[in-house]
Amino acid sequence: IKGCFEDLNGPDCVLSVQVVMRHGARDPSVGAMVPFMPVGYDLKNPAPTWGEWQRPEYEELTSVGHEMCFLLGEYFSNTYLPACGLQLTPDDILYRSSSVRRVLLSGSAFWQGFATCADKDNGIVPPDVSQPLKVQTKDSGDVLVAGLPCKPLRHPATPDDMFRGWQYCDEFKVAWSKKKTQDTFRTVAETHSEFLREIHSRAGVSRPLTNEERMSNACYFHEIFECEKNFPTPKNSLSRLFDQTETEKIQRIARWVWEQRFFMPYYRYN
């Protein structure tokens, strides 16, 4: 790799490097909390998970998530800058992100960690972290979020379209709705129906649901497991209800649903 960077006019030179990363650990999403919402907002007998999280916390980056991204930035700078002999400035790096606050904060933490690498003996110059990281989102105009300037994209498909298609892209919504009505999805939901009814009952979910809805909710169970485990002060109102075998089965079902949702072969951006 280093040789490729040294000869920028060579036939095999590296023009750019793209790193795909997810935001750091966060609180549960609003969607994940919906199944646990008291029916009719009757707060006398809420599901334990509903009372564990406060609404202002939903979907926000936690201190653990910030540290994750900072350490990831450190890793990349310590691993790749010395290997490639690069001298980087903020103009050399572009963070393409959705406009969601937790994702922007994750980029800021990654940038701070990335700027820690300095090896003057080898001529490595770290980025100047005092200069904000360039960010592209769907926003029009320049705004500052956590010190990051959000630049509008000059392209039909914005980062929000690509990273959050389930919310912003109508084509994706239609494709996913059709997917859930197909025989394969229904068959898998029926296969696990007894197990899905049991875990919902144990978790205090009292609202009437179809097998397909219960199976989709496995993703939210899995999400909350991860949020509880990675919260600065670990929580366990949901995870304590299931043993390891049951937890692993919920995770397998959740991963299957996610694969159906995010890897639909007939869905693409035009």
GROMACS .gro file of C-alpha atoms in nm:
model
  270
    1ILE     CA    1   0.000   0.000   0.000
    2LYS     CA    2   0.277   0.243   0.090
    3GLY     CA    3   0.436   0.203  -0.253
    4CYS     CA    4   0.107   0.286  -0.421
    5PHE     CA    5   0.081   0.610  -0.228
    6GLU     CA    6   0.442   0.703  -0.304
    7ASP     CA    7   0.391   0.685  -0.682
    8LEU     CA    8   0.071   0.884  -0.731
    9ASN     CA    9   0.115   0.881  -1.108
   10GLY     CA   10   0.167   0.506  -1.129
   11PRO     CA   11  -0.084   0.272  -1.294
   12ASP     CA   12  -0.184   0.110  -0.962
   13CYS     CA   13  -0.188   0.411  -0.732
   14VAL     CA   14  -0.455   0.439  -0.463
   15LEU     CA   15  -0.682   0.735  -0.533
   16SER     CA   16  -0.896   0.715  -0.221
   17VAL     CA   17  -0.984   0.490   0.070
   18GLN     CA   18  -1.341   0.451   0.196
   19VAL     CA   19  -1.417   0.324   0.544
   20VAL     CA   20  -1.774   0.219   0.631
   21MET     CA   21  -1.858   0.251   0.999
   22ARG     CA   22  -2.165   0.254   1.216
   23HIS     CA   23  -2.236   0.505   1.489
   24GLY     CA   24  -2.130   0.423   1.843
   25ALA     CA   25  -2.348   0.267   2.114
   26ARG     CA   26  -2.674   0.453   2.167
   27ASP     CA   27  -2.995   0.440   2.361
   28PRO     CA   28  -3.290   0.245   2.213
   29SER     CA   29  -3.472   0.386   1.913
   30VAL     CA   30  -3.825   0.519   1.938
   31GLY     CA   31  -3.941   0.227   1.722
   32ALA     CA   32  -3.786  -0.028   1.956
   33MET     CA   33  -3.984   0.112   2.249
   34VAL     CA   34  -4.324   0.106   2.074
   35PRO     CA   35  -4.398  -0.265   2.146
   36PHE     CA   36  -4.340  -0.202   2.517
   37MET     CA   37  -4.561   0.107   2.530
   38PRO     CA   38  -4.854   0.066   2.773
   39VAL     CA   39  -5.175   0.001   2.582
   40GLY     CA   40  -5.383   0.316   2.593
   41TYR     CA   41  -5.100   0.478   2.790
   42ASP     CA   42  -5.218   0.293   3.099
   43LEU     CA   43  -4.910   0.346   3.315
   44LYS     CA   44  -5.037   0.137   3.606
   45ASN     CA   45  -4.892  -0.187   3.465
   46PRO     CA   46  -4.623  -0.094   3.210
   47ALA     CA   47  -4.375  -0.346   3.072
   48PRO     CA   48  -4.050  -0.328   3.275
   49THR     CA   49  -3.856  -0.220   2.966
   50TRP     CA   50  -4.083   0.081   2.918
   51GLY     CA   51  -3.990   0.219   3.259
   52GLU     CA   52  -3.617   0.153   3.219
   53TRP     CA   53  -3.556   0.424   2.957
   54GLN     CA   54  -3.648   0.791   2.968
   55ARG     CA   55  -3.780   0.941   2.645
   56PRO     CA   56  -3.516   1.219   2.620
   57GLU     CA   57  -3.254   0.942   2.604
   58TYR     CA   58  -3.398   0.769   2.298
   59GLU     CA   59  -3.150   0.723   2.013
   60GLU     CA   60  -2.880   0.946   2.165
   61LEU     CA   61  -2.511   0.853   2.156
   62THR     CA   62  -2.392   0.739   2.500
   63SER     CA   63  -2.055   0.802   2.660
   64VAL     CA   64  -1.970   0.439   2.578
   65GLY     CA   65  -2.056   0.506   2.214
   66HIS     CA   66  -1.837   0.816   2.210
   67GLU     CA   67  -1.545   0.618   2.350
   68MET     CA   68  -1.600   0.341   2.091
   69CYS     CA   69  -1.569   0.586   1.803
   70PHE     CA   70  -1.274   0.769   1.958
   71LEU     CA   71  -1.085   0.440   1.997
   72LEU     CA   72  -1.178   0.341   1.641
   73GLY     CA   73  -1.033   0.669   1.516
   74GLU     CA   74  -0.716   0.606   1.717
   75TYR     CA   75  -0.688   0.257   1.571
   76PHE     CA   76  -0.718   0.379   1.213
   77SER     CA   77  -0.468   0.659   1.259
   78ASN     CA   78  -0.214   0.439   1.439
   79THR     CA   79  -0.256   0.154   1.192
   80TYR     CA   80  -0.284   0.323   0.854
   81LEU     CA   81  -0.107   0.659   0.875
   82PRO     CA   82   0.236   0.512   0.960
   83ALA     CA   83   0.190   0.234   0.703
   84CYS     CA   84   0.108   0.475   0.423
   85GLY     CA   85   0.329   0.770   0.522
   86LEU     CA   86   0.034   1.007   0.484
   87GLN     CA   87   0.013   1.369   0.589
   88LEU     CA   88  -0.353   1.456   0.624
   89THR     CA   89  -0.545   1.780   0.662
   90PRO     CA   90  -0.920   1.820   0.713
   91ASP     CA   91  -0.952   1.879   0.338
   92ASP     CA   92  -0.828   1.523   0.278
   93ILE     CA   93  -1.110   1.357   0.472
   94LEU     CA   94  -1.483   1.361   0.407
   95TYR     CA   95  -1.736   1.212   0.649
   96ARG     CA   96  -2.051   1.118   0.458
   97SER     CA   97  -2.327   1.082   0.709
   98SER     CA   98  -2.697   1.095   0.771
   99SER     CA   99  -2.811   1.409   0.947
  100VAL     CA  100  -2.893   1.226   1.273
  101ARG     CA  101  -2.725   1.376   1.579
  102ARG     CA  102  -2.581   1.047   1.713
  103VAL     CA  103  -2.412   0.979   1.379
  104LEU     CA  104  -2.263   1.327   1.359
  105LEU     CA  105  -2.135   1.297   1.716
  106SER     CA  106  -1.984   0.958   1.628
  107GLY     CA  107  -1.797   1.121   1.340
  108SER     CA  108  -1.672   1.394   1.570
  109ALA     CA  109  -1.543   1.135   1.819
  110PHE     CA  110  -1.377   0.934   1.539
  111TRP     CA  111  -1.212   1.253   1.413
  112GLN     CA  112  -1.077   1.335   1.758
  113GLY     CA  113  -0.935   0.985   1.795
  114PHE     CA  114  -0.795   0.990   1.443
  115ALA     CA  115  -0.600   1.307   1.520
  116THR     CA  116  -0.402   1.145   1.801
  117CYS     CA  117  -0.144   0.980   1.576
  118ALA     CA  118   0.180   1.180   1.561
  119ASP     CA  119   0.517   1.039   1.467
  120LYS     CA  120   0.753   1.325   1.386
  121ASP     CA  121   1.046   1.090   1.331
  122ASN     CA  122   0.865   0.938   1.033
  123GLY     CA  123   0.723   1.266   0.913
  124ILE     CA  124   0.366   1.173   1.006
  125VAL     CA  125   0.157   1.484   1.057
  126PRO     CA  126  -0.174   1.425   1.234
  127PRO     CA  127  -0.488   1.612   1.128
  128ASP     CA  128  -0.554   1.939   1.307
  129VAL     CA  129  -0.850   1.848   1.525
  130SER     CA  130  -0.921   2.217   1.589
  131GLN     CA  131  -1.050   2.233   1.232
  132PRO     CA  132  -1.395   2.075   1.191
  133LEU     CA  133  -1.442   1.760   0.988
  134LYS     CA  134  -1.618   1.807   0.655
  135VAL     CA  135  -1.956   1.636   0.655
  136GLN     CA  136  -2.205   1.568   0.377
  137THR     CA  137  -2.569   1.517   0.475
  138LYS     CA  138  -2.908   1.584   0.322
  139ASP     CA  139  -2.927   1.930   0.480
  140SER     CA  140  -2.935   2.233   0.255
  141GLY     CA  141  -2.704   2.512   0.358
  142ASP     CA  142  -2.423   2.499   0.609
  143VAL     CA  143  -2.506   2.431   0.973
  144LEU     CA  144  -2.293   2.330   1.266
  145VAL     CA  145  -2.376   2.020   1.467
  146ALA     CA  146  -2.130   1.935   1.744
  147GLY     CA  147  -1.870   2.144   1.562
  148LEU     CA  148  -1.923   1.962   1.231
  149PRO     CA  149  -2.023   2.168   0.924
  150CYS     CA  150  -2.298   1.987   0.731
  151LYS     CA  151  -2.252   2.027   0.357
  152PRO     CA  152  -2.540   1.964   0.114
  153LEU     CA  153  -2.493   1.692  -0.148
  154ARG     CA  154  -2.520   1.770  -0.518
  155HIS     CA  155  -2.665   1.430  -0.596
  156PRO     CA  156  -3.019   1.285  -0.619
  157ALA     CA  157  -2.943   1.018  -0.358
  158THR     CA  158  -2.850   1.184  -0.030
  159PRO     CA  159  -2.680   1.004   0.261
  160ASP     CA  160  -3.013   0.997   0.443
  161ASP     CA  161  -3.166   0.819   0.142
  162MET     CA  162  -2.890   0.559   0.143
  163PHE     CA  163  -2.830   0.515   0.517
  164ARG     CA  164  -3.192   0.555   0.632
  165GLY     CA  165  -3.389   0.428   0.337
  166TRP     CA  166  -3.655   0.272   0.560
  167GLN     CA  167  -3.752   0.625   0.670
  168TYR     CA  168  -3.681   0.850   0.373
  169CYS     CA  169  -3.716   0.640   0.059
  170ASP     CA  170  -4.068   0.552  -0.056
  171GLU     CA  171  -3.937   0.282  -0.291
  172PHE     CA  172  -3.775   0.104   0.001
  173LYS     CA  173  -4.092   0.128   0.213
  174VAL     CA  174  -4.302  -0.028  -0.064
  175ALA     CA  175  -4.049  -0.306  -0.124
  176TRP     CA  176  -4.034  -0.394   0.248
  177SER     CA  177  -4.414  -0.395   0.283
  178LYS     CA  178  -4.438  -0.641  -0.006
  179LYS     CA  179  -4.161  -0.855   0.139
  180LYS     CA  180  -4.352  -0.909   0.464
  181THR     CA  181  -4.656  -1.044   0.279
  182GLN     CA  182  -4.461  -1.310   0.088
  183ASP     CA  183  -4.490  -1.678   0.175
  184THR     CA  184  -4.130  -1.712   0.297
  185PHE     CA  185  -4.171  -1.442   0.561
  186ARG     CA  186  -4.505  -1.578   0.676
  187THR     CA  187  -4.377  -1.935   0.691
  188VAL     CA  188  -4.079  -1.844   0.909
  189ALA     CA  189  -4.305  -1.637   1.135
  190GLU     CA  190  -4.544  -1.932   1.174
  191THR     CA  191  -4.254  -2.168   1.247
  192HIS     CA  192  -4.147  -1.955   1.543
  193SER     CA  193  -4.497  -1.841   1.645
  194GLU     CA  194  -4.510  -2.022   1.981
  195PHE     CA  195  -4.166  -1.897   2.084
  196LEU     CA  196  -4.247  -1.542   1.972
  197ARG     CA  197  -4.574  -1.538   2.170
  198GLU     CA  198  -4.389  -1.660   2.479
  199ILE     CA  199  -4.114  -1.396   2.470
  200HIS     CA  200  -4.366  -1.117   2.414
  201SER     CA  201  -4.578  -1.238   2.704
  202ARG     CA  202  -4.275  -1.265   2.930
  203ALA     CA  203  -4.165  -0.913   2.836
  204GLY     CA  204  -4.506  -0.771   2.926
  205VAL     CA  205  -4.614  -0.686   2.570
  206SER     CA  206  -4.991  -0.700   2.590
  207ARG     CA  207  -5.104  -0.543   2.262
  208PRO     CA  208  -5.252  -0.781   1.998
  209LEU     CA  209  -4.998  -0.869   1.728
  210THR     CA  210  -4.975  -1.094   1.424
  211ASN     CA  211  -4.701  -1.356   1.391
  212GLU     CA  212  -4.527  -1.134   1.135
  213GLU     CA  213  -4.533  -0.836   1.371
  214ARG     CA  214  -4.393  -1.043   1.656
  215MET     CA  215  -4.114  -1.168   1.435
  216SER     CA  216  -4.028  -0.814   1.328
  217ASN     CA  217  -4.021  -0.715   1.695
  218ALA     CA  218  -3.737  -0.965   1.751
  219CYS     CA  219  -3.515  -0.696   1.598
  220TYR     CA  220  -3.622  -0.457   1.874
  221PHE     CA  221  -3.559  -0.717   2.144
  222HIS     CA  222  -3.209  -0.766   2.004
  223GLU     CA  223  -3.157  -0.390   1.985
  224ILE     CA  224  -3.253  -0.339   2.348
  225PHE     CA  225  -3.029  -0.628   2.455
  226GLU     CA  226  -2.736  -0.442   2.298
  227CYS     CA  227  -2.840  -0.105   2.444
  228GLU     CA  228  -2.868  -0.255   2.792
  229LYS     CA  229  -2.528  -0.424   2.763
  230ASN     CA  230  -2.347  -0.114   2.633
  231PHE     CA  231  -2.514   0.150   2.849
  232PRO     CA  232  -2.264   0.333   3.077
  233THR     CA  233  -2.442   0.181   3.376
  234PRO     CA  234  -2.560  -0.157   3.241
  235LYS     CA  235  -2.933  -0.224   3.248
  236ASN     CA  236  -3.112  -0.558   3.229
  237SER     CA  237  -3.490  -0.521   3.250
  238LEU     CA  238  -3.532  -0.716   2.924
  239SER     CA  239  -3.218  -0.928   2.897
  240ARG     CA  240  -3.263  -1.077   3.245
  241LEU     CA  241  -3.590  -1.238   3.133
  242PHE     CA  242  -3.422  -1.483   2.896
  243ASP     CA  243  -3.151  -1.745   2.928
  244GLN     CA  244  -2.860  -1.767   2.686
  245THR     CA  245  -3.030  -2.016   2.454
  246GLU     CA  246  -3.342  -1.802   2.427
  247THR     CA  247  -3.137  -1.486   2.376
  248GLU     CA  248  -2.938  -1.647   2.096
  249LYS     CA  249  -3.258  -1.763   1.927
  250ILE     CA  250  -3.404  -1.411   1.943
  251GLN     CA  251  -3.082  -1.278   1.792
  252ARG     CA  252  -3.091  -1.534   1.509
  253ILE     CA  253  -3.449  -1.442   1.424
  254ALA     CA  254  -3.363  -1.072   1.438
  255ARG     CA  255  -3.066  -1.115   1.206
  256TRP     CA  256  -3.282  -1.310   0.959
  257VAL     CA  257  -3.540  -1.030   0.955
  258TRP     CA  258  -3.268  -0.768   0.908
  259GLU     CA  259  -3.125  -0.963   0.615
  260GLN     CA  260  -3.468  -0.976   0.452
  261ARG     CA  261  -3.517  -0.605   0.510
  262PHE     CA  262  -3.183  -0.460   0.408
  263PHE     CA  263  -3.069  -0.703   0.136
  264MET     CA  264  -3.369  -0.719  -0.095
  265PRO     CA  265  -3.232  -0.822  -0.437
  266TYR     CA  266  -3.503  -0.641  -0.634
  267TYR     CA  267  -3.456  -0.313  -0.449
  268ARG     CA  268  -3.202  -0.062  -0.573
  269TYR     CA  269  -3.149   0.311  -0.599
  270ASN     CA  270  -3.208   0.454  -0.947
   0.00000   0.00000   0.00000
